[in-house]
Structure formats: structure tokens, C-alpha cells
PDB file of C-alpha atoms in Angstrom:
ATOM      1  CA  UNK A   1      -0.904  16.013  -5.415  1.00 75.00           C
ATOM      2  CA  UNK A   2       0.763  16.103  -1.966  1.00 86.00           C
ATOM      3  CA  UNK A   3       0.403  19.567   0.004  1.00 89.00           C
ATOM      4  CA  UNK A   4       3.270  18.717   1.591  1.00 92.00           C
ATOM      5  CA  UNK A   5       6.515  18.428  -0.346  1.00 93.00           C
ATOM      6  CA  UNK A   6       7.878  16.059   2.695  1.00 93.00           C
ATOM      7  CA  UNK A   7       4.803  13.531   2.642  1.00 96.00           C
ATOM      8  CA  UNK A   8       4.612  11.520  -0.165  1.00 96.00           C
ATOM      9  CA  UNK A   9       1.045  10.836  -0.959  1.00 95.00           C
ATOM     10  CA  UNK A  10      -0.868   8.552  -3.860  1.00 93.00           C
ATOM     11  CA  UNK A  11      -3.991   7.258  -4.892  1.00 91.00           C
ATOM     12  CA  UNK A  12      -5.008   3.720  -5.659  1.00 90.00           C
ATOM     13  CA  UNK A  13      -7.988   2.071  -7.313  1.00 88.00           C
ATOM     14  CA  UNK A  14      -8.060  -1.865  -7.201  1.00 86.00           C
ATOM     15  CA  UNK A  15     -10.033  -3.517 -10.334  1.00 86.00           C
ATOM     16  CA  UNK A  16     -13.878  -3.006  -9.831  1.00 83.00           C
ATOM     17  CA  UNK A  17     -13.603  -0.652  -6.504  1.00 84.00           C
ATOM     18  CA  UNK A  18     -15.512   2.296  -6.636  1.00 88.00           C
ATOM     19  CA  UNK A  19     -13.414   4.211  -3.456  1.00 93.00           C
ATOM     20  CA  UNK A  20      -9.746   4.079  -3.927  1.00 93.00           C
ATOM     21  CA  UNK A  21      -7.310   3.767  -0.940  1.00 94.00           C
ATOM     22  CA  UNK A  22      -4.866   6.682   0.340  1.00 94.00           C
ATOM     23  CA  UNK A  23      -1.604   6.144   1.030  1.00 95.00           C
ATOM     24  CA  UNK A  24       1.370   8.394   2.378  1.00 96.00           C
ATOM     25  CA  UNK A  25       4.822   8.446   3.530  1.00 97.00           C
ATOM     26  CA  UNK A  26       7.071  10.263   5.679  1.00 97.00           C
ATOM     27  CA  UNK A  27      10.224  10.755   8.119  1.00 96.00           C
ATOM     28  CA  UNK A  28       9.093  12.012  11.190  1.00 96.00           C
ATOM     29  CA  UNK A  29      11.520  13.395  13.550  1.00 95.00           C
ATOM     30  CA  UNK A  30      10.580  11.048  16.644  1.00 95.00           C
ATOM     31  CA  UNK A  31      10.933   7.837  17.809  1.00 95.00           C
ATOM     32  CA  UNK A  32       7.964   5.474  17.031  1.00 93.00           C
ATOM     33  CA  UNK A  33       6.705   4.971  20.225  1.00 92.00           C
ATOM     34  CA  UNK A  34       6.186   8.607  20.338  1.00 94.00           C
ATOM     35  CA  UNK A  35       3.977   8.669  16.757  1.00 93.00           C
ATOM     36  CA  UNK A  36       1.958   5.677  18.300  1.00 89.00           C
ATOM     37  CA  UNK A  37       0.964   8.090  20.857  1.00 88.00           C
ATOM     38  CA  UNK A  38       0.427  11.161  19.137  1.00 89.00           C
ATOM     39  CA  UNK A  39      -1.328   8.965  16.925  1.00 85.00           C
ATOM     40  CA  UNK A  40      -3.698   7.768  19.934  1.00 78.00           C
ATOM     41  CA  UNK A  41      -3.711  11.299  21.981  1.00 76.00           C
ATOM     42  CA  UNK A  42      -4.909  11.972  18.256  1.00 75.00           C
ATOM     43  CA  UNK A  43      -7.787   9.940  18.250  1.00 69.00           C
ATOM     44  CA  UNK A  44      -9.037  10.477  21.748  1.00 61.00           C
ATOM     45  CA  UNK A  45      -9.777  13.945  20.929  1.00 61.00           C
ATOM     46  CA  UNK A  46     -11.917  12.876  17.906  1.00 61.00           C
ATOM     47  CA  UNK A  47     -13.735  11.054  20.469  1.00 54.00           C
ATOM     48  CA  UNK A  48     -15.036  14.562  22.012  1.00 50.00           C
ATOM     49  CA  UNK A  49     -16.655  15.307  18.627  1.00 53.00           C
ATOM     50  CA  UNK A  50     -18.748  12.145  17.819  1.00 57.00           C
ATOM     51  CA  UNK A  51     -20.784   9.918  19.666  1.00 57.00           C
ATOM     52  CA  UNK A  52     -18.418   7.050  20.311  1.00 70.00           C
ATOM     53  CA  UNK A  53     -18.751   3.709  22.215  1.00 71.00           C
ATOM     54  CA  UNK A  54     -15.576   2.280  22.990  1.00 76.00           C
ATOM     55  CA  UNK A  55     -15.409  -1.420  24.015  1.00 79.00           C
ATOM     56  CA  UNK A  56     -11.978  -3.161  25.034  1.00 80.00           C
ATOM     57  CA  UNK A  57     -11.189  -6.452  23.370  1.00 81.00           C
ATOM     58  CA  UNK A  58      -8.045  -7.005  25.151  1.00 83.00           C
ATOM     59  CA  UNK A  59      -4.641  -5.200  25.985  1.00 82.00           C
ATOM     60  CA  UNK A  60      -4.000  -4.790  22.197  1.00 86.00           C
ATOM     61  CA  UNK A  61      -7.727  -4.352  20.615  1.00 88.00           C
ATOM     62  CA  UNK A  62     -10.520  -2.156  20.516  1.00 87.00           C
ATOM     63  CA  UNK A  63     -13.737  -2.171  19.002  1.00 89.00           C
ATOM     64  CA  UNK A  64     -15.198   1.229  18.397  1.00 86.00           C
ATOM     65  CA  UNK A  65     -18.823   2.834  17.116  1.00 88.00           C
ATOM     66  CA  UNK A  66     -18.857   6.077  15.940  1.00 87.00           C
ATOM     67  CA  UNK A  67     -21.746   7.748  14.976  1.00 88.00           C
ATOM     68  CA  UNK A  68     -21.054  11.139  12.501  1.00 86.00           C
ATOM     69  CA  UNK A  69     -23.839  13.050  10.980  1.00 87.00           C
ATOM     70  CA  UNK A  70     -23.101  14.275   7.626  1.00 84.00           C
ATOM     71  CA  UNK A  71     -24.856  17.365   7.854  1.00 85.00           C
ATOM     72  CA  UNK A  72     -26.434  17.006   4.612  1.00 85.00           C
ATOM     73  CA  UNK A  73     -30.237  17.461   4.430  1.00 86.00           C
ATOM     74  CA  UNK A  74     -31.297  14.158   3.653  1.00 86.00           C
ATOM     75  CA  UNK A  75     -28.995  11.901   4.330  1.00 89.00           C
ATOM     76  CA  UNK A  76     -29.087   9.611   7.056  1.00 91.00           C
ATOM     77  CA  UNK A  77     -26.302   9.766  10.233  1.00 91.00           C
ATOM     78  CA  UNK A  78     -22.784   7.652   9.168  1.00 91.00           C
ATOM     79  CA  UNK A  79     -22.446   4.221  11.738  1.00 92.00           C
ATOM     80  CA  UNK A  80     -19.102   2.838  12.128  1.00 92.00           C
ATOM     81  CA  UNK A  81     -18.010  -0.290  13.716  1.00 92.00           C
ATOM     82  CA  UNK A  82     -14.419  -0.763  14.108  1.00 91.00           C
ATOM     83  CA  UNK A  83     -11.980  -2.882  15.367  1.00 91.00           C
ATOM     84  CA  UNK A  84      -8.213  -1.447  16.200  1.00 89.00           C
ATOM     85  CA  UNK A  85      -5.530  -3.593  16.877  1.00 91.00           C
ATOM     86  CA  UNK A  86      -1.977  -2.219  17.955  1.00 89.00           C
ATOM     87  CA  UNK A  87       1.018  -4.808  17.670  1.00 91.00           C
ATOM     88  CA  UNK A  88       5.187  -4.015  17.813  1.00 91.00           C
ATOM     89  CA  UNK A  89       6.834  -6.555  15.224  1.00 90.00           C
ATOM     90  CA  UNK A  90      10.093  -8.571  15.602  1.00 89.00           C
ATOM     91  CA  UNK A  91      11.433  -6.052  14.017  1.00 88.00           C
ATOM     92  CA  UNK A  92      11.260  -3.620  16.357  1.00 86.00           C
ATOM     93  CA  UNK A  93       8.050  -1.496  14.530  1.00 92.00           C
ATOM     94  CA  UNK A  94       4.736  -0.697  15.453  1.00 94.00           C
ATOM     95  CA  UNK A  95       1.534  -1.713  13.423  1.00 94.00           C
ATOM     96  CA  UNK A  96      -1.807  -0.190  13.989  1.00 92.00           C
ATOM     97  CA  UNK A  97      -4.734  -1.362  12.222  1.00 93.00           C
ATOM     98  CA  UNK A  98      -8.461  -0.426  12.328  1.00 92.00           C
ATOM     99  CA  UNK A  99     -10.951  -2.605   9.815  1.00 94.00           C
ATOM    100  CA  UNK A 100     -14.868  -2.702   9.914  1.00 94.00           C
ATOM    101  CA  UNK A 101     -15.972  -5.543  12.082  1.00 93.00           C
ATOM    102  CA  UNK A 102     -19.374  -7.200  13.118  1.00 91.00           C
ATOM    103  CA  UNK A 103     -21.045  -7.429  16.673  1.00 88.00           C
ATOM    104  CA  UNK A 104     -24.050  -8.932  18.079  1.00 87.00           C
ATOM    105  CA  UNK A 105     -24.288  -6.084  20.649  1.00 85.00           C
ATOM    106  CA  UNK A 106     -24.574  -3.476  17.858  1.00 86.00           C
ATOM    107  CA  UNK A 107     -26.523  -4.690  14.942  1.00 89.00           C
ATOM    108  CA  UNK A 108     -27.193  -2.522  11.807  1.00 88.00           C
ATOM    109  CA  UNK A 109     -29.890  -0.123  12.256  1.00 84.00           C
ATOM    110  CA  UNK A 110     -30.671   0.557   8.654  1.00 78.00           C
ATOM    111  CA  UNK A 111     -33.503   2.823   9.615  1.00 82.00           C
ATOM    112  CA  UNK A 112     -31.505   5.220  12.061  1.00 89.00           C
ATOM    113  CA  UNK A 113     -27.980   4.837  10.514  1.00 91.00           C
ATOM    114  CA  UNK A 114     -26.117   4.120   7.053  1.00 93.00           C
ATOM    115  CA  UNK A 115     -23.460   1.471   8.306  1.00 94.00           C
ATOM    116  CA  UNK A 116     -20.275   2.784   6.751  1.00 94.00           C
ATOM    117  CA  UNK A 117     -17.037   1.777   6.319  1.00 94.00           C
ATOM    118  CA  UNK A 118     -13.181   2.919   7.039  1.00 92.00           C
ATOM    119  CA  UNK A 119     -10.106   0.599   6.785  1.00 93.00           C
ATOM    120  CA  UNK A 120      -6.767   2.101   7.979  1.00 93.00           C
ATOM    121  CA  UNK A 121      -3.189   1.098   8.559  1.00 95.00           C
ATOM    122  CA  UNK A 122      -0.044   3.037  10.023  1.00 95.00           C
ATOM    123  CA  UNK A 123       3.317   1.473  10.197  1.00 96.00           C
ATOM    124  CA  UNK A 124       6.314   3.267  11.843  1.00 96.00           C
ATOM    125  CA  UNK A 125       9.560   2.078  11.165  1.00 97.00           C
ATOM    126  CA  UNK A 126      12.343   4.096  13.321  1.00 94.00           C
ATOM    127  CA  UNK A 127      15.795   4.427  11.119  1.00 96.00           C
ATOM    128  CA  UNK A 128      19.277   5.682  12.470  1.00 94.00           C
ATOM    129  CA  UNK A 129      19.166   9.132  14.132  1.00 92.00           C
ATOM    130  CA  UNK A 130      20.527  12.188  12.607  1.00 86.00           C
ATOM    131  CA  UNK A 131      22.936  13.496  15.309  1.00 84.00           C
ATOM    132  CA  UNK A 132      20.439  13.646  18.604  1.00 87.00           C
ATOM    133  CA  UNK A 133      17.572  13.719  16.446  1.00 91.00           C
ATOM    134  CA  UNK A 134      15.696   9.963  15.922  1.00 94.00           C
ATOM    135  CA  UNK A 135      13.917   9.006  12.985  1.00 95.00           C
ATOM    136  CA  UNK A 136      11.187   7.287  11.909  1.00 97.00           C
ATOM    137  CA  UNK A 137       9.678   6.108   9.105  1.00 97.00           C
ATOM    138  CA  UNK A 138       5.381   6.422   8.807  1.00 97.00           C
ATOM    139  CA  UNK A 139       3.569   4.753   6.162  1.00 97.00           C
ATOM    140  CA  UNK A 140      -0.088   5.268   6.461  1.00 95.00           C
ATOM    141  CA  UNK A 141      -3.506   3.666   3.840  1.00 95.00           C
ATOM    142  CA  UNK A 142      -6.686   4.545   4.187  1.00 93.00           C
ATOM    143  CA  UNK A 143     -10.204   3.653   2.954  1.00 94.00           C
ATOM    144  CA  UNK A 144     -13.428   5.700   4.016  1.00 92.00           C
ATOM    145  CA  UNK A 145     -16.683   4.791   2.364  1.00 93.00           C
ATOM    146  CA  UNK A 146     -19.403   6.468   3.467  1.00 92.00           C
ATOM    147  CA  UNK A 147     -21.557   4.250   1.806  1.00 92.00           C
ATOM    148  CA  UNK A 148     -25.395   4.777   0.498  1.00 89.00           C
ATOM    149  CA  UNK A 149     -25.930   7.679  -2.019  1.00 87.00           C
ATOM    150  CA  UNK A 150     -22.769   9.415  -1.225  1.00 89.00           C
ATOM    151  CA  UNK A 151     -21.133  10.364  -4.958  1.00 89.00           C
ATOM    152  CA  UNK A 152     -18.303   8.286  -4.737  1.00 89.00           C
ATOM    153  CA  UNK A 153     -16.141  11.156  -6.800  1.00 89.00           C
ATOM    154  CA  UNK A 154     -16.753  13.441  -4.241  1.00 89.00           C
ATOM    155  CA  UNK A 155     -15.402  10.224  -2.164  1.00 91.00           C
ATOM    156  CA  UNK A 156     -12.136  10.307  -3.761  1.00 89.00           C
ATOM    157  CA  UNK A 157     -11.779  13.781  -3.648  1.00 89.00           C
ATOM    158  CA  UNK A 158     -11.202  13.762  -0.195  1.00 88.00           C
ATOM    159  CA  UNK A 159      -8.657  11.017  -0.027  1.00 90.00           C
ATOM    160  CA  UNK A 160      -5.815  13.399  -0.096  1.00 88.00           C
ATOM    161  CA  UNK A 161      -7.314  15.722   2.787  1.00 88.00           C
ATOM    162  CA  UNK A 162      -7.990  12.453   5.129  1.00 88.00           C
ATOM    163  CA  UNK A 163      -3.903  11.446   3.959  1.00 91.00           C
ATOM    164  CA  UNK A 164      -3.340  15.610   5.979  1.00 91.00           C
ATOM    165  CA  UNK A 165      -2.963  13.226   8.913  1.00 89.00           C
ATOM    166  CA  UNK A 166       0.374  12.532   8.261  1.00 93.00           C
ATOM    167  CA  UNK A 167       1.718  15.451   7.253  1.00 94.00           C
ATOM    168  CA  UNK A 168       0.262  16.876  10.680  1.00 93.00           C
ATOM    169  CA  UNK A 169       2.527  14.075  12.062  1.00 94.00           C
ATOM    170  CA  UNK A 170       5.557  15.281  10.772  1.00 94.00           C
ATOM    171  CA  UNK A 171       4.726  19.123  11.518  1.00 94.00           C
ATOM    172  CA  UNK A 172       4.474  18.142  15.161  1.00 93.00           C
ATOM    173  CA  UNK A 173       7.016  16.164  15.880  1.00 94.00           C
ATOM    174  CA  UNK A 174       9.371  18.580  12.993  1.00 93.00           C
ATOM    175  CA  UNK A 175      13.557  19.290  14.181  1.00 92.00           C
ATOM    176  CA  UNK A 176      14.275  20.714  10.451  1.00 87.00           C
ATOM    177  CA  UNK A 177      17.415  22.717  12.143  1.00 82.00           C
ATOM    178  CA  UNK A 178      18.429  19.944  14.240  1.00 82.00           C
ATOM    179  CA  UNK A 179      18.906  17.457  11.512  1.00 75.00           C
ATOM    180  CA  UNK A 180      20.277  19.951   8.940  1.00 73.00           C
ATOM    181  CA  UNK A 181      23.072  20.834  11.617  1.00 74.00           C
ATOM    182  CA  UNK A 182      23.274  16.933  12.259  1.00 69.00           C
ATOM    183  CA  UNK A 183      23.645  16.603   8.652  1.00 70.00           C
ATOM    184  CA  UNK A 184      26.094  19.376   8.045  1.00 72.00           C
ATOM    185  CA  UNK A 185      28.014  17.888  10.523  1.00 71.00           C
ATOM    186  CA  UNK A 186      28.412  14.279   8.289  1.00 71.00           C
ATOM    187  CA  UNK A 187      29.550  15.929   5.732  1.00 71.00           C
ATOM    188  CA  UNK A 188      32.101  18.345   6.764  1.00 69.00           C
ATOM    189  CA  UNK A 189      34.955  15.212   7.172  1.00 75.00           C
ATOM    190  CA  UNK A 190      33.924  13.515   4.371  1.00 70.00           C
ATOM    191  CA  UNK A 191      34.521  16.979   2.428  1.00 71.00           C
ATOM    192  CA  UNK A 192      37.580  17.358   3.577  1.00 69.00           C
ATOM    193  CA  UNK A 193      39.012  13.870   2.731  1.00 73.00           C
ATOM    194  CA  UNK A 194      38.088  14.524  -1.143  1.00 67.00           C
ATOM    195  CA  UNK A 195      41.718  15.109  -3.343  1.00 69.00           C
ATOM    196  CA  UNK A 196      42.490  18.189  -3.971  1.00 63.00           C
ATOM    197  CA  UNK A 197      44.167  19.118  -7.489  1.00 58.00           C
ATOM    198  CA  UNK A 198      41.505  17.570  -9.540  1.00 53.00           C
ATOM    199  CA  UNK A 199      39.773  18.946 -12.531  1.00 51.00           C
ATOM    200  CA  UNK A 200      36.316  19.373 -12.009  1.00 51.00           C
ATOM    201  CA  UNK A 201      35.398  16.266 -13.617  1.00 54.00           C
ATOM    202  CA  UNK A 202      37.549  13.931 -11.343  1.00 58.00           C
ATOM    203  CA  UNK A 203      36.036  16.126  -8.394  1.00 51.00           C
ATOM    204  CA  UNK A 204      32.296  14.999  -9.462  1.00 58.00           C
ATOM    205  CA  UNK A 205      33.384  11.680  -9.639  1.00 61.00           C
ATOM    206  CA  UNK A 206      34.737  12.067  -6.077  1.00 54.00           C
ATOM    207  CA  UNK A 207      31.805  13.803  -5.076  1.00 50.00           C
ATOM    208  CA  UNK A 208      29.337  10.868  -6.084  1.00 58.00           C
ATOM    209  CA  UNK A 209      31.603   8.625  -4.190  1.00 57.00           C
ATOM    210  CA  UNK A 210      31.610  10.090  -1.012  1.00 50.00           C
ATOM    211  CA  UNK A 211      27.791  10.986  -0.652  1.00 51.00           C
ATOM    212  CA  UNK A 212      25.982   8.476  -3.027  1.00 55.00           C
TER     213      UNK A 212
END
């Protein structure tokens, strides 16, 4: 269940996985470039807590290595190897993908590291503004596996505390007030045109009308 009565959040299992994938939605009150980069201010500061190698593809890829220790007593560090591409669609929305990737300069180490794996996806659509406000539209799935002898239901518990990220999101970027006033401000007119006189059935019917 979603902590956050504005994110919608779910869990999937495909047939025969063993992890199921995260998903979440949202209206954040931003445009999308600005999610992109909260998004990516965001994941630079991860970078200060893990050892990270960072390698650049080209102007719209990276291929990261991150190195996490799970702090359990025997288990062996997490390895990741990542690839994140960022693209803006003809539609006018931003795509950023990370999937698990292969390298020759950073071959499995199965004696140092357990090579694990993490598959995310964020999509931000913007919609019309309310009043000043703009508005966008986040969808985000993710996939961590930390692989070896990890219980995979303690796996899945965590999917809706890694799906937070959104909801964090929205908190920061939140203009409640604005776009209630913004709102407010729709309605008042369209108020004000409904007939007067009617019984309160008819004025229902109006109602509908108008805002539905």
C-alpha cells in the first residue's frame, strides 16, 4: 500500500520471476525538465555514499559500477554495472532508463563481489498547467535483485520503500495552495453559469455536466 495517498504505487510479478517490479505514479508540480534534474542532482549525491565508477558512453549514456556492502555478516559486497540512457521523445517527454549491462573493462569478480542487478525506468509527461503552476506526469518501474542468498521475500518487501522515490519527487517540487487557488479559480465561472430554479435533481445533472 502507497504511503502516499498522491503516488499511486503497485506490485508486479511476471510468470516464473522470483523479484517483482515496482511501479508508481504521480503529478508533480514542475515542468519535466526540472524532475530530470532533480532526478540526476538525485543521483549524484548517491554517488558520495558508494564506491562508484562512472564512465561516459556519449552525450545521452552512462555506464555506471557501484559497489554497496550489505552490511550483513556474511554476505559478500553488491556489484552493479549499469547503463543509463536519457532521451526526450517526439512527444515532447523525457525517458530515462538504467538496465544491467556487460563490459570487458569490468568483468565479474565472483570472489570479491555478488554481481547484482537493478532495472529502472522514469517517464515524465508534462500536462496543461493549473493557473501558473505546470504539471507533469511521472511514471516510474523498478527492479533490484540483489542476487545470491538474499531471501527474495525480504526482496519484495522493499519494493514499496525503493517506489519512496517518487513520492519524494512530488514533496519537493509540491504547490498544493497554488493549484487549489488555480483550481478554485476554474470553477468559480463555470458555477455561476449553472440554472438557477432547479430542483436538486436537475442541479446534479447540471453539476456532472459542467465538471465531468
Amino acid at each position: 500500500e502507497s504511503p502516499d495517498v498522491f503516488v499511486k504505487m503497485d506490485k508486479v510479478m511476471e510468470d516464473g520471476a522470483t523479484v517483482g517490479i515496482g511501479r508508481a505514479v504521480t503529478i508533480v508540480d514542475a515542468t519535466a525538465e526540472d524532475c530530470a534534474s532533480w532526478d540526476f542532482v538525485k543521483l549524484t549525491r548517491k554517488r558520495r555514499h558508494r564506491r562508484q565508477k562512472i564512465v561516459k558512453l556519449n552525450d545521452h549514456s552512462e555506464m555506471y559500477r557501484i559497489v554497496a556492502d550489505l552490511r550483513v555478516p556474511g554476505f559478500q559486497p553488491r556489484e552493479w554495472l549499469t547503463e543509463g540512457v536519457w532521451k526526450k521523445q517526439d512527444d515532447g517527454s523525457l525517458i530515462i532508463a538504467f538496465e544491467d549491462v556487460e563490459h570487458e573493462d569490468f568483468p565479474e569478480q565472483s570472489g570479491k563481489f555478488v554481481r547484482a542487478s537493478s532495472i529502472s525506468f522514469l517517464k515524465f509527461e508534462e500536462l496543461p498547467p493549473r493557473g501558473r503552476v505546470p504539471q507533469t506526469k511521472v511514471s516510474y518501474f523498478n527492479q533490484v535483485d540483489p542476487k545470491g542468498l538474499v531471501p527474495k521475500f525480504l526482496v519484495n518487501s522493499k519494493i514499496v520503500e525503493n517506489l519512496k522515490y517518487l513520492s519524494d519527487m512530488r514533496k519537493r517540487f509540491d504547490k498544493s495552495l497554488e493549484v487549489d487557488q488555480a483550481r478554485r479559480a476554474e470553477l468559480v465561472p463555470k458555477i455561476e453559469q449553472l440554472p438557477m430554479g432547479e430542483g436538486a435533481g436537475d442541479f446534479e445533472a447540471q453539476f456532472d455536466e459542467q465538471f465531468n
